[in-house]
PDB file of C-alpha atoms in Angstrom:
ATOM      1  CA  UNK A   1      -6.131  -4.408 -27.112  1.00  0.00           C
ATOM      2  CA  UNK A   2      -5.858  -3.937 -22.832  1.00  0.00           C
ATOM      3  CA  UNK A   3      -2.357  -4.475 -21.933  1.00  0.00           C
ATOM      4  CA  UNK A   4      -2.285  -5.910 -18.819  1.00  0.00           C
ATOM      5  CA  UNK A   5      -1.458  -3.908 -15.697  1.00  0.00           C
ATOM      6  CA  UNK A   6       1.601  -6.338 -14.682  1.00  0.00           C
ATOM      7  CA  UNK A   7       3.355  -4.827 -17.841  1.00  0.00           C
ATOM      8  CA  UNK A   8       1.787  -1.349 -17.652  1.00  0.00           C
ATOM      9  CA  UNK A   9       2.251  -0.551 -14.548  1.00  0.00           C
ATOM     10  CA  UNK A  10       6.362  -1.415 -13.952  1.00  0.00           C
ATOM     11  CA  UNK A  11       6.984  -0.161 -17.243  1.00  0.00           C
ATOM     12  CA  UNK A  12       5.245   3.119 -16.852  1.00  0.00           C
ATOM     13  CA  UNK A  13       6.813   3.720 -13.438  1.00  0.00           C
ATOM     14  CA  UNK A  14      10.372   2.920 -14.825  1.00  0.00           C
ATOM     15  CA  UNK A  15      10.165   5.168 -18.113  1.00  0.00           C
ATOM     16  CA  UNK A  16       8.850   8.152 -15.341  1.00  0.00           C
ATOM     17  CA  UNK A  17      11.760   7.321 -12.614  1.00  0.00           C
ATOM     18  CA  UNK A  18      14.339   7.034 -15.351  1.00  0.00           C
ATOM     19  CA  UNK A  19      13.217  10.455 -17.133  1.00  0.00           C
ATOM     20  CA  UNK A  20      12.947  12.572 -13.667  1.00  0.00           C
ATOM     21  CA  UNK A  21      16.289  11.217 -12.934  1.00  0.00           C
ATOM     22  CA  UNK A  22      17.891  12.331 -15.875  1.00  0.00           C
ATOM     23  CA  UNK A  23      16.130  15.961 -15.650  1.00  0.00           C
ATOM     24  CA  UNK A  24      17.191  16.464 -12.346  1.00  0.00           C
ATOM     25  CA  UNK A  25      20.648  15.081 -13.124  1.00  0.00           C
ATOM     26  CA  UNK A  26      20.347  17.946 -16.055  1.00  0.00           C
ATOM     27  CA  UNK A  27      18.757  20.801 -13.774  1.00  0.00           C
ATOM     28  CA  UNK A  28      22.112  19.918 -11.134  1.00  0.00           C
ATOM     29  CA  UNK A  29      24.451  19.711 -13.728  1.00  0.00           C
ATOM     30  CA  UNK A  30      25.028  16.153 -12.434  1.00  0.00           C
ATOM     31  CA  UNK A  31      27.073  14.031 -14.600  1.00  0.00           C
ATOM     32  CA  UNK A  32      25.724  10.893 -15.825  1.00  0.00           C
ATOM     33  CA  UNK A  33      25.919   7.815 -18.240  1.00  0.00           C
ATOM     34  CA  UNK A  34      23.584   6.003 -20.148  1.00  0.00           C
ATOM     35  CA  UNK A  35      24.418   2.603 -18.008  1.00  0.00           C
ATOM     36  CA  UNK A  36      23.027   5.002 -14.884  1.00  0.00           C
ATOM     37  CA  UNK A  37      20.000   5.727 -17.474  1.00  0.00           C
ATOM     38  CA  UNK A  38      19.909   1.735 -17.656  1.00  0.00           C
ATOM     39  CA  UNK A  39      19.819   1.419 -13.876  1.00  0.00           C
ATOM     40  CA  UNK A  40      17.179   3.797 -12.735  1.00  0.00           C
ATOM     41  CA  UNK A  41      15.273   2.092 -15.181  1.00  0.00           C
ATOM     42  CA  UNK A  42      15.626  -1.035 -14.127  1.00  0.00           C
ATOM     43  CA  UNK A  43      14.870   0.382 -10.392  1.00  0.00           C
ATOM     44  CA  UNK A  44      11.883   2.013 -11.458  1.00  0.00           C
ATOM     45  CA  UNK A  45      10.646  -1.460 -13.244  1.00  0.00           C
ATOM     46  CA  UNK A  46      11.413  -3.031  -9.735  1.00  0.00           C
ATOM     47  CA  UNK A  47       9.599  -0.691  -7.905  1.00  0.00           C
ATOM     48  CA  UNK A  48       6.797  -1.093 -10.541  1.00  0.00           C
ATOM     49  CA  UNK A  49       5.873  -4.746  -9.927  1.00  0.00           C
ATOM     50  CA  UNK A  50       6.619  -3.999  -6.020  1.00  0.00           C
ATOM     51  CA  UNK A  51       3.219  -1.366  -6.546  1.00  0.00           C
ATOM     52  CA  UNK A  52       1.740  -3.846  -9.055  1.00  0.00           C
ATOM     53  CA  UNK A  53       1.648  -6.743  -6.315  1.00  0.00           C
ATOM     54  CA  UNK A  54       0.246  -4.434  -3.728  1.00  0.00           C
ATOM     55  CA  UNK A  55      -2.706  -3.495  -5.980  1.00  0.00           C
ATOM     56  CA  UNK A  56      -3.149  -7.144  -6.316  1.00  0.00           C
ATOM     57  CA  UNK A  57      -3.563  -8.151  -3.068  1.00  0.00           C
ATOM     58  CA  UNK A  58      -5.721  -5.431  -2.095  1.00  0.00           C
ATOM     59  CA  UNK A  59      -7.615  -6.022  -5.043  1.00  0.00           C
ATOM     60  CA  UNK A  60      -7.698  -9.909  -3.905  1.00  0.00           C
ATOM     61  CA  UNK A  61      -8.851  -9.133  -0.542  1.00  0.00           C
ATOM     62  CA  UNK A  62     -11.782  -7.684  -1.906  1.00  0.00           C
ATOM     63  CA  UNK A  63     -12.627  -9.299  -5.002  1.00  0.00           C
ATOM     64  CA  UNK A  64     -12.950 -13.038  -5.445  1.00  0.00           C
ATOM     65  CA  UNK A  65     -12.864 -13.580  -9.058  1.00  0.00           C
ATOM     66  CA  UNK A  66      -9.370 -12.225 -10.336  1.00  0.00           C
ATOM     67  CA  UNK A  67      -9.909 -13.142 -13.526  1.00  0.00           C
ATOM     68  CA  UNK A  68     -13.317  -9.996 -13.531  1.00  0.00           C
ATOM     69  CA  UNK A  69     -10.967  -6.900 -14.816  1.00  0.00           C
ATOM     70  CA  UNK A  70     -13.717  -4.785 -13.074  1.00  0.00           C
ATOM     71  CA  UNK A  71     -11.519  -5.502  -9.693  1.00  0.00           C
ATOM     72  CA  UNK A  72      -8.852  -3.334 -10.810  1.00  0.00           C
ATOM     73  CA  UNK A  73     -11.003  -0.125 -12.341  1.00  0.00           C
ATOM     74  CA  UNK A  74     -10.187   2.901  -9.831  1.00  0.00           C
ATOM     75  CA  UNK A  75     -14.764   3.276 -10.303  1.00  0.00           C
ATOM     76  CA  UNK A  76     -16.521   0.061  -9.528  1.00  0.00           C
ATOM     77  CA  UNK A  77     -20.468   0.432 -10.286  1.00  0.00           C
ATOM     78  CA  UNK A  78     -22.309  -2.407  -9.315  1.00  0.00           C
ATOM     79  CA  UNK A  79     -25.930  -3.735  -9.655  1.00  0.00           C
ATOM     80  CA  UNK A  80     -27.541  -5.856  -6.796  1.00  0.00           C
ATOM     81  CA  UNK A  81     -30.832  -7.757  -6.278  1.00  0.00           C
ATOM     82  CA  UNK A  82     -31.732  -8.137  -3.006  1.00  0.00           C
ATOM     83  CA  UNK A  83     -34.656 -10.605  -1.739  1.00  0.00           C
ATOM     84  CA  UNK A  84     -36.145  -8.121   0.531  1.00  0.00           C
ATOM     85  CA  UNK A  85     -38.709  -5.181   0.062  1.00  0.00           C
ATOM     86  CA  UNK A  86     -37.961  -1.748  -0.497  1.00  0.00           C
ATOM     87  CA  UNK A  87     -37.996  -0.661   2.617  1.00  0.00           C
ATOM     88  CA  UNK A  88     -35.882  -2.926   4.286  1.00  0.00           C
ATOM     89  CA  UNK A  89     -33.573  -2.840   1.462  1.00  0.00           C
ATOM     90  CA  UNK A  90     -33.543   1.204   1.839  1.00  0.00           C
ATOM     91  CA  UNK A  91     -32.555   0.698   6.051  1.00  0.00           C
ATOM     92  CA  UNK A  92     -29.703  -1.967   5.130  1.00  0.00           C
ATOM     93  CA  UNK A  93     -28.674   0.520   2.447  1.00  0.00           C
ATOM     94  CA  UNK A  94     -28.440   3.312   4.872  1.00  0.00           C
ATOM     95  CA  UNK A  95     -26.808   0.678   7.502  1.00  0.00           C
ATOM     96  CA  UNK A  96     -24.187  -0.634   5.173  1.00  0.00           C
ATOM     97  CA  UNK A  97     -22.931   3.143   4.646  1.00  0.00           C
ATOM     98  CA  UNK A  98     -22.794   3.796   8.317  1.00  0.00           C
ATOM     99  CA  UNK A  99     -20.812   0.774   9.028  1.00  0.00           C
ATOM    100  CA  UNK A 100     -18.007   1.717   6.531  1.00  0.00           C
ATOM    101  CA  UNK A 101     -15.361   3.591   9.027  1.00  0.00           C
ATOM    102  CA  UNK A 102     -15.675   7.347   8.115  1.00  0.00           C
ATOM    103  CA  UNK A 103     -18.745   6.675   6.216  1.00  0.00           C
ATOM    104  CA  UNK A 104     -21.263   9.317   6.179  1.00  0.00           C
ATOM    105  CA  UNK A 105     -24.820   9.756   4.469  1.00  0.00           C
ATOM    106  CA  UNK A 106     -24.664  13.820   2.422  1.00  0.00           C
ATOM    107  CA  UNK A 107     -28.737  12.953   1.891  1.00  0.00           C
ATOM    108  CA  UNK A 108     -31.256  10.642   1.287  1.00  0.00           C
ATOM    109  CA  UNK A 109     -34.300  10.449  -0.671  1.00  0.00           C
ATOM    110  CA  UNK A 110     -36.784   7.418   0.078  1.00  0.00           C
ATOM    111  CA  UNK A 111     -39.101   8.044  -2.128  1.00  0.00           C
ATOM    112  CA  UNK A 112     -36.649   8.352  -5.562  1.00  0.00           C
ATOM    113  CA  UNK A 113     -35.372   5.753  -3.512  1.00  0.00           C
ATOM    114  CA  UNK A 114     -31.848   7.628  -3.838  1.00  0.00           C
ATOM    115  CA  UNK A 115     -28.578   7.742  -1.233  1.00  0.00           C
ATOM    116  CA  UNK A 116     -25.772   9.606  -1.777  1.00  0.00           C
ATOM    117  CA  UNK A 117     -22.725   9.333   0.480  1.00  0.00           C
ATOM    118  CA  UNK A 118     -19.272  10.076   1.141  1.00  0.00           C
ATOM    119  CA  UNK A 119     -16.510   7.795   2.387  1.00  0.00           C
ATOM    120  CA  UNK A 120     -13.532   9.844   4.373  1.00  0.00           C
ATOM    121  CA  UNK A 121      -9.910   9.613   3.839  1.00  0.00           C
ATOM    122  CA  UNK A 122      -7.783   6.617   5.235  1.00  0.00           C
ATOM    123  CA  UNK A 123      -4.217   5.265   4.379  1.00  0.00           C
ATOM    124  CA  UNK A 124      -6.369   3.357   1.806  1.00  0.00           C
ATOM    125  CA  UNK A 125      -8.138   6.203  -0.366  1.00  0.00           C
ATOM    126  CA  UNK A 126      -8.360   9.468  -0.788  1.00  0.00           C
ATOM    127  CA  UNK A 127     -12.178   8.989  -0.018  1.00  0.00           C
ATOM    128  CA  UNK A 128     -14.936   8.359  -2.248  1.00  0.00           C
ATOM    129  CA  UNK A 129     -18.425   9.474  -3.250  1.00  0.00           C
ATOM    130  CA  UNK A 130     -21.049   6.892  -3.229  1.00  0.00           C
ATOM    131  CA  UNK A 131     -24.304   7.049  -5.090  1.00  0.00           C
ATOM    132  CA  UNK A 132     -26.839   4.064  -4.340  1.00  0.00           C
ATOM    133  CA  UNK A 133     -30.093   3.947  -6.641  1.00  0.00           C
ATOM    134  CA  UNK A 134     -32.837   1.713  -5.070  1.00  0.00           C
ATOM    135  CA  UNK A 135     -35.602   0.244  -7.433  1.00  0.00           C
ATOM    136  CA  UNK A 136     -38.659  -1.755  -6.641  1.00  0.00           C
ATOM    137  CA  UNK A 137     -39.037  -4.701  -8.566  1.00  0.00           C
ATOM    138  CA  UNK A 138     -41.716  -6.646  -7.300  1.00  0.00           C
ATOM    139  CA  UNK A 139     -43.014  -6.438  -3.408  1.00  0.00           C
ATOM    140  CA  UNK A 140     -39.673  -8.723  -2.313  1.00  0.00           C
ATOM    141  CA  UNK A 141     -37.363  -7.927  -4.487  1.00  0.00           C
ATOM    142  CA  UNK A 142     -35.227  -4.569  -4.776  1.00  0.00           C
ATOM    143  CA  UNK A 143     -32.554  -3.693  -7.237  1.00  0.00           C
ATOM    144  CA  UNK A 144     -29.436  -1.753  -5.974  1.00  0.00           C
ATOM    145  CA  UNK A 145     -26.944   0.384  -8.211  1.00  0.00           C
ATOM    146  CA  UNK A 146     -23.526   1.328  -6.473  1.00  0.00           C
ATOM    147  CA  UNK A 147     -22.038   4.063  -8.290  1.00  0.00           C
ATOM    148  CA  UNK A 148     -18.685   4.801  -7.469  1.00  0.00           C
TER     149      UNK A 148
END
């Protein structure tokens, strides 16, 4: 059973606010109550579904079907037919990589029909490596895998 992130996620980041808390309360020889106990959880839970919405909207932005649970996995691989050749699928390949801000192509292989690249660091990721596999299917058709 996948519990659903609007639960996981505020009560995860409550039951980790509350129990720092209390340890550093503990480490400080702070005095404290269970109704403060109560309260940071509560403010964790808050803080929780503030961080759950966020992911949502980013993860709205970019995906259109919210119902697909794929739009909230951390890696998103991906398999794409385009109705181009090989070769003009391997340049827009090599284009689309480019155009991503920071985006930068580690190598290339056109004949295994391979891409590997690596996305820099913004206020939106820590960067990521991308892998693209190219296939020929037929003379105007190519298969793409995105491997995140």
């Amino acid at each position: 059973m996948k519990i659903s992130p609007w639960i996981k996620v505020p009560l995860s980041t409550s039951i980790t606010y509350a129990v720092f808390m209390a340890l550093s309360g503990y480490i400080f020889d702070q005095y404290f109550t269970f109704g403060m106990f109560v309260y940071w959880l509560t403010g964790g839970a808050l803080m929780g579904f503030l961080f759950q919405y966020i992911s949502y909207r980013k993860a709205k932005k970019v995906s259109k079907d919210m119902k697909d649970e794929r739009a909230f996995d951390v890696y998103q691989n991906r398999t794409l037919v385009l109705l181009t050749n090989y070769e003009k699928s391997f340049d827009l390949c090599r284009e689309a990589v480019l155009s991503i801000k920071r985006g930068k192509i580690k190598s290339e292989d056109f004949q295994n029909g391979k891409i590997n690249a690596k996305i820099g660091m913004n206020w939106e990721t820590w960067g990521e490596i991308v892998d693209l596999n190219l296939k020929k299917i037929n003379e105007n058709l190519t298969e793409i895998e995105i491997l995140v």
